[in-house]
Short mmCIF file of C-alpha atoms and ligand atoms in Angstrom, two decimals:
data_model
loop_
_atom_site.label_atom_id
_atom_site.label_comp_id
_atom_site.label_asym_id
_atom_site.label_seq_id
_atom_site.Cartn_x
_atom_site.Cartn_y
_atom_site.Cartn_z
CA UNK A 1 102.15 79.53 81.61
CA UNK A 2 99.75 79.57 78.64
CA UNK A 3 97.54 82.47 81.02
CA UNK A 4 100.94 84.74 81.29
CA UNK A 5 101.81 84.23 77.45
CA UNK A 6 97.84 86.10 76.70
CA UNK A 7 99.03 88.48 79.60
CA UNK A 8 98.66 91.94 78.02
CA UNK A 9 101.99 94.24 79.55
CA UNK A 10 99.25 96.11 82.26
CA UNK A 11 98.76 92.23 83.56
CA UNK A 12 102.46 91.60 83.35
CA UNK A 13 103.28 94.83 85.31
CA UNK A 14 100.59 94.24 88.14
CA UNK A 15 101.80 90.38 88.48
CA UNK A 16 105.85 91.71 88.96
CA UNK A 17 104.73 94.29 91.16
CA UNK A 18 102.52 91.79 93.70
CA UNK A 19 105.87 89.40 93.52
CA UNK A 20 108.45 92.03 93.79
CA UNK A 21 110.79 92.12 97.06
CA UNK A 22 109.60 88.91 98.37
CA UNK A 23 112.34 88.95 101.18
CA UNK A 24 110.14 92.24 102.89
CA UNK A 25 107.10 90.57 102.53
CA UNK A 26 108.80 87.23 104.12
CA UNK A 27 110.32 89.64 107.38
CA UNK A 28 106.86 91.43 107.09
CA UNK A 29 104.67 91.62 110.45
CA UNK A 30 101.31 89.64 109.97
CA UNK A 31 98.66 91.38 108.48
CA UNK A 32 95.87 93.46 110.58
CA UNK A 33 92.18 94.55 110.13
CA UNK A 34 91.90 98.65 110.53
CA UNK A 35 90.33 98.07 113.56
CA UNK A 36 93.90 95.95 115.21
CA UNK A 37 96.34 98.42 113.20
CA UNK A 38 94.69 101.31 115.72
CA UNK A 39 94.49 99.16 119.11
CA UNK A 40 98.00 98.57 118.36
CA UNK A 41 99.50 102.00 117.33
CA UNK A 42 96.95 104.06 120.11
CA UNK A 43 97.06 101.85 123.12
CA UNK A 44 94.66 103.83 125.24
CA UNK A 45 91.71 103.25 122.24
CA UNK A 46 89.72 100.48 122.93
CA UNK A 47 88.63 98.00 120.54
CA UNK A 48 85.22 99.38 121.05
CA UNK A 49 86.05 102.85 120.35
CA UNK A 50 87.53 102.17 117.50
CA UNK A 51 84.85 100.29 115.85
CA UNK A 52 82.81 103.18 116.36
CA UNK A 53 85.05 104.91 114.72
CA UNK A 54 84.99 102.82 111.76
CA UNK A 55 81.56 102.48 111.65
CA UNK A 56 81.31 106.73 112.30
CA UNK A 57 83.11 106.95 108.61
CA UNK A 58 81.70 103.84 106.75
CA UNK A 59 78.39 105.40 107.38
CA UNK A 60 78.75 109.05 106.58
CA UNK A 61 77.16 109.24 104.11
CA UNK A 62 77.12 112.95 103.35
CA UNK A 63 81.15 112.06 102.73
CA UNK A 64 80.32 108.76 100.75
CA UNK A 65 77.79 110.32 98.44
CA UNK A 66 79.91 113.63 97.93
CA UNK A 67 82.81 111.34 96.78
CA UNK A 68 81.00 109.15 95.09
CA UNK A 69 79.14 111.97 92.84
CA UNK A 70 82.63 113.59 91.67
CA UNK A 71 84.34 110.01 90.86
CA UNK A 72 81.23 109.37 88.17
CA UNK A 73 81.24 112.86 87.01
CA UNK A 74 85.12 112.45 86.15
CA UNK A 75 85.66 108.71 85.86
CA UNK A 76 82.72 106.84 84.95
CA UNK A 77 83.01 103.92 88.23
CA UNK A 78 82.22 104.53 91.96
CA UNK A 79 84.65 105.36 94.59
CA UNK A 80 86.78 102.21 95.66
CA UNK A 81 87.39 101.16 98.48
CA UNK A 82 90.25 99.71 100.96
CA UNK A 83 90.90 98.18 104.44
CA UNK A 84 93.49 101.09 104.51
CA UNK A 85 90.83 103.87 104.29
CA UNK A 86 89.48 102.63 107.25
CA UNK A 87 93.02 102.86 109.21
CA UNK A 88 93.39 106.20 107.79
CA UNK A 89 90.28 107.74 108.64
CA UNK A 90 90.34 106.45 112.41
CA UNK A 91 94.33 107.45 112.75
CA UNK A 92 93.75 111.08 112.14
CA UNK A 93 90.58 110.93 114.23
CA UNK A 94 92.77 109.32 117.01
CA UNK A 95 96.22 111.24 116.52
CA UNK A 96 94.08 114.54 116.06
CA UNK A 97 97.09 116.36 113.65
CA UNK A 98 97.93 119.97 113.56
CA UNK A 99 99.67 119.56 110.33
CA UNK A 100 99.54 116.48 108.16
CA UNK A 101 101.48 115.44 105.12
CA UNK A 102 100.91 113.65 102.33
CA UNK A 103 103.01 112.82 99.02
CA UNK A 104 100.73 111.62 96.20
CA UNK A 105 97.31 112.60 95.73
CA UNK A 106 96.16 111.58 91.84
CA UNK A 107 92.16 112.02 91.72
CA UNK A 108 92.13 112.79 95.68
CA UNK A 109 90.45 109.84 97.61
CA UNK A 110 93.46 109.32 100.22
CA UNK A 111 93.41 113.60 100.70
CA UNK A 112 89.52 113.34 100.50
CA UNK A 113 89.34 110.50 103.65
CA UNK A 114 92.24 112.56 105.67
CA UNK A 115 90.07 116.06 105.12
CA UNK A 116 87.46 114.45 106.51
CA UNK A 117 88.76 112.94 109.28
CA UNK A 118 90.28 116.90 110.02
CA UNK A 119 87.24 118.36 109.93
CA UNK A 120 85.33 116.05 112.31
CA UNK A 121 88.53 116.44 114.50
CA UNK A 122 87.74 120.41 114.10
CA UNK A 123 91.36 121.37 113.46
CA UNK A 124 94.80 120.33 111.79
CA UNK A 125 96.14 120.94 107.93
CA UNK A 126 96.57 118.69 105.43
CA UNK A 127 99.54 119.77 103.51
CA UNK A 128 99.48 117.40 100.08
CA UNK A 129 102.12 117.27 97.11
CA UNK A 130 101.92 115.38 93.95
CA UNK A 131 103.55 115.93 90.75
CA UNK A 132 100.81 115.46 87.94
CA UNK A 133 100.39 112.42 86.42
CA UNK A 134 99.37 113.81 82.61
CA UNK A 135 101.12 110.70 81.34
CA UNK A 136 102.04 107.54 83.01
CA UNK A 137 104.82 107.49 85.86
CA UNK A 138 107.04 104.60 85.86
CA UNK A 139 107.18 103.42 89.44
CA UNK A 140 103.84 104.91 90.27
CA UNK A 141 100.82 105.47 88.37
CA UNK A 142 101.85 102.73 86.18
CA UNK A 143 100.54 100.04 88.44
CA UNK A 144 97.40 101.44 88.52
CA UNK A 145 94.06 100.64 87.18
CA UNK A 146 93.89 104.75 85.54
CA UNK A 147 97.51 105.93 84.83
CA UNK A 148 96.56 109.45 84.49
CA UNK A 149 94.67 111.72 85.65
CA UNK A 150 91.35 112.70 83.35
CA UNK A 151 92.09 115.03 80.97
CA UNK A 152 92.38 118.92 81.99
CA UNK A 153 92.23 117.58 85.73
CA UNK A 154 94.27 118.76 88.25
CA UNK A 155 95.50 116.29 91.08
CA UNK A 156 92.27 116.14 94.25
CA UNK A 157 90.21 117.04 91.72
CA UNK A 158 87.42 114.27 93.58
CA UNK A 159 88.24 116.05 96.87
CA UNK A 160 84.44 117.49 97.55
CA UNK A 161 84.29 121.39 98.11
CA UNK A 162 82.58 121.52 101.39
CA UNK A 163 86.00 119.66 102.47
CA UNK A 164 88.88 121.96 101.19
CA UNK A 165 88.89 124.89 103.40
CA UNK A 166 91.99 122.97 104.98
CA UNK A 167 93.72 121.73 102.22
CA UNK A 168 96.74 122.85 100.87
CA UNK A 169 97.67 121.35 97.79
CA UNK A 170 101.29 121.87 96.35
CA UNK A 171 102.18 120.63 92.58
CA UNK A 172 105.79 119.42 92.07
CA UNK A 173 107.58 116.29 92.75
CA UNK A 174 108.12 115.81 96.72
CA UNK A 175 112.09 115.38 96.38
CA UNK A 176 112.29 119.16 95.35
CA UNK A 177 109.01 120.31 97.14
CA UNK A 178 109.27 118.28 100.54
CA UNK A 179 112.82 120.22 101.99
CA UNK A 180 110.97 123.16 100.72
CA UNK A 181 107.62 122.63 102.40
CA UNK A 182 109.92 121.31 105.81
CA UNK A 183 111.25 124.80 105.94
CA UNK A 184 107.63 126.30 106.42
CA UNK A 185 106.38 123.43 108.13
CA UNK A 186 109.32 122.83 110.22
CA UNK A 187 106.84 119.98 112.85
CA UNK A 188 104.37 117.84 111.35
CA UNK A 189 101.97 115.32 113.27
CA UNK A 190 101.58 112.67 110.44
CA UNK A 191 103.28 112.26 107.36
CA UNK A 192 102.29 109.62 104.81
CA UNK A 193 103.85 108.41 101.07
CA UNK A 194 101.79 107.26 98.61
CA UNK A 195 104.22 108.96 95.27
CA UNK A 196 106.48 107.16 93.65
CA UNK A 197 107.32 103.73 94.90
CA UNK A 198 110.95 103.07 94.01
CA UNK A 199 113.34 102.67 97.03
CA UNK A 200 115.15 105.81 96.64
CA UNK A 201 112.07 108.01 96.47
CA UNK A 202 110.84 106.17 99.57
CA UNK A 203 113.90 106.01 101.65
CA UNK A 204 114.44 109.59 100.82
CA UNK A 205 110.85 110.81 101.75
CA UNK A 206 110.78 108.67 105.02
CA UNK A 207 114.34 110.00 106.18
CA UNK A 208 113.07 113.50 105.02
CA UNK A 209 110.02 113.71 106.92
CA UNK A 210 111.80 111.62 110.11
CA UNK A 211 113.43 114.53 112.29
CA UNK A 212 110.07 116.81 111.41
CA UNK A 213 107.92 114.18 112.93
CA UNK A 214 106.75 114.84 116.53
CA UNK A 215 106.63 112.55 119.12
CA UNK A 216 104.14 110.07 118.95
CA UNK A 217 103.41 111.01 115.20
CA UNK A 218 102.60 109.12 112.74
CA UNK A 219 104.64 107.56 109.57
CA UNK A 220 102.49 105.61 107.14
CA UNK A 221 102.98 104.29 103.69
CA UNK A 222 100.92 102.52 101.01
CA UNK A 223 102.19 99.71 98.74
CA UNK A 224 105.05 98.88 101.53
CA UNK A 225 105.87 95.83 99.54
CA UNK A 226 106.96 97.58 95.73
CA UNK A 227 110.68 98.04 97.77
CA UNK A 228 111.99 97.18 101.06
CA UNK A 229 112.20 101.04 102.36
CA UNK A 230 109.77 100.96 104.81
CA UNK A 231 111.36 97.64 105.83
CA UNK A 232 115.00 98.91 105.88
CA UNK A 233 113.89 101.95 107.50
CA UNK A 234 112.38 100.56 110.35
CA UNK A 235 114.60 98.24 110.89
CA UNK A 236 117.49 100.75 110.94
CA UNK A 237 115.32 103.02 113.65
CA UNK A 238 114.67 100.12 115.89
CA UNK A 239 110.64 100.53 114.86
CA UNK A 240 107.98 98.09 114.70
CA UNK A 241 105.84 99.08 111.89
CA UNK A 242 101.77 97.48 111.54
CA UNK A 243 100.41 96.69 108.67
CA UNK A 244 97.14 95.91 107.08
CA UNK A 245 97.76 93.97 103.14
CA UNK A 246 100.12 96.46 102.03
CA UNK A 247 99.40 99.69 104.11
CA UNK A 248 102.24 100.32 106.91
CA UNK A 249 102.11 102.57 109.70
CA UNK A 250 104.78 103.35 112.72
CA UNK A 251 104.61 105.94 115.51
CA UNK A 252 107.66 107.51 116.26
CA UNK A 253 108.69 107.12 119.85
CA UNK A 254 107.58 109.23 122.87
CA UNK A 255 110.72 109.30 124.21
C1 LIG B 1 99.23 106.04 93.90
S1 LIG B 1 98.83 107.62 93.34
C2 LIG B 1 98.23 108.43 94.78
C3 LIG B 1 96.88 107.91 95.22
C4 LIG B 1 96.27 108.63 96.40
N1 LIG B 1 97.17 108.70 97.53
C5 LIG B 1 95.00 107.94 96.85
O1 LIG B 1 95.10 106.91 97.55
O2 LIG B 1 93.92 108.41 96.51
C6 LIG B 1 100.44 108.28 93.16
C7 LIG B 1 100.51 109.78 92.88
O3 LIG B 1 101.86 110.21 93.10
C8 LIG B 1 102.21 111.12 92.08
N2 LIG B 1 103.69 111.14 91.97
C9 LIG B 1 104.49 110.29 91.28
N3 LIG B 1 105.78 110.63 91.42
C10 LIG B 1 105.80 111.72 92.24
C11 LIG B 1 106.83 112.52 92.78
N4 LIG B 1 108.12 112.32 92.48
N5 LIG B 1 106.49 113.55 93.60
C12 LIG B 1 105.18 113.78 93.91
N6 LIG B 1 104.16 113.04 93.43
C13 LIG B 1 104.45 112.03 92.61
C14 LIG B 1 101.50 110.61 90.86
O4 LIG B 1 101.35 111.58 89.87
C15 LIG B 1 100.15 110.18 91.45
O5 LIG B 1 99.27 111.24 91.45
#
């Protein structure tokens, strides 16, 4: 009690958010490394494939070193790191995209891992909208450890050049830009949220990108447990997402 009255409102925020919607996290499959998130969604990868995989980005260290360069040049602190970035990496690699999409990019780490993953792969688009975060957005950047983006930055500004000859990066927020973008992209491989986290936004994007998906494409989502729309979705389709802590990913069905 006496550690939440000395909370300052940043603490206070983070704590809500990790406790909010405790129903999804209750109905919530058990949590997977990378590694089991891939041998469940690709059955045909073996576990041994796909820790080569893993290990193939972990230690690239021409990506790694790229990254890491721009995130001290703009923010002072080394790239992070997540279980998720794993999973994300060895998807594309095993899903091999034509056209991927993204919603939220801030500094560019997810778009950076995803480019990367493309250009091993040799082929695909990655198609990424985010609306700017100059100030704070409720619901979004707000739970974050920066809230904006560094001054007179533009969103991916960490994605390394030798990595954007396949990125197309559209500014905007997705629930004007995404019916747009579905118009000139009318099939997409993968499509993955990471924008704004309330349960309309995320309903909306997930039932947006939906019919555009192929079959046997990919839906993922970060911070699955800020709302139960991933949760509601799924359930709704009939799907069986995976998750790692709060990273979820579904295929949509071959048939
Ligand atoms: C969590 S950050 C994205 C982090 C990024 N995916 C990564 O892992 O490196 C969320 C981003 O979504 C953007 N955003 C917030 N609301 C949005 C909206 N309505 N449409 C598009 N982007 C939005 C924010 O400005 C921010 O850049």
């Amino acid at each position: 009690m006496e550690k939440l009255a000395h909370a300052s409102p940043a603490d206070l925020m983070r704590w809500m958010v990790g406790y909010r919607n405790v129903a999804a996290q209750l109905a919530a499959p058990p949590r997977r490394t990378p590694v089991e998130m891939i041998t469940a969604l690709f059955p045909e990868v073996t576990v041994l494939a796909a820790e080569k995989c893993q290990l193939e980005f972990l230690q690239d260290n021409e990506f790694w070193n790229a990254l890491n360069g721009r995130m001290i040049e703009g923010r002072r602190c080394h790239v992070g790191h997540a279980d998720w970035h794993d999973f994300l990496y060895m998807a594309v690699r095993f899903a091999k995209p034509k056209v991927f999409f993204e919603t939220g990019v801030f500094d560019g780490q997810s778009s950076a891992i995803i480019l990367n993953a493309l250009r091993k792969n040799q082929a695909g688009i990655l198609v990424s909208i985010d609306l700017p975060a100059t100030d704070a957005i409720q619901g979004s950047t707000d739970g974050m450890v920066n809230t904006t983006l560094p001054p007179n930055r533009q969103p991916g500004w960490a994605v390394p050049d030798y990595l954007r000859e396949r990125y197309h990066l559209e500014l905007g927020d997705s629930r004007v830009l995404l019916p747009q973008l579905f118009r000139r992209y009318p099939a997409i491989d993968a499509f993955f949220h990471d924008s704004l986290h309330t349960f309309e936004h995320m309903y909306f994007e997930f039932n947006e990108a939906w019919p555009h998906l192929s079959l046997g494409g990919l839906l993922l989502s970060d911070d699955i447990f800020w709302n139960p729309a991933l949760h509601r979705f799924c359930r709704e389709k009939k799907l069986q997402y995976v998750r790692t802590e709060r990273f979820g990913a579904v295929r949509k069905p071959n048939g």
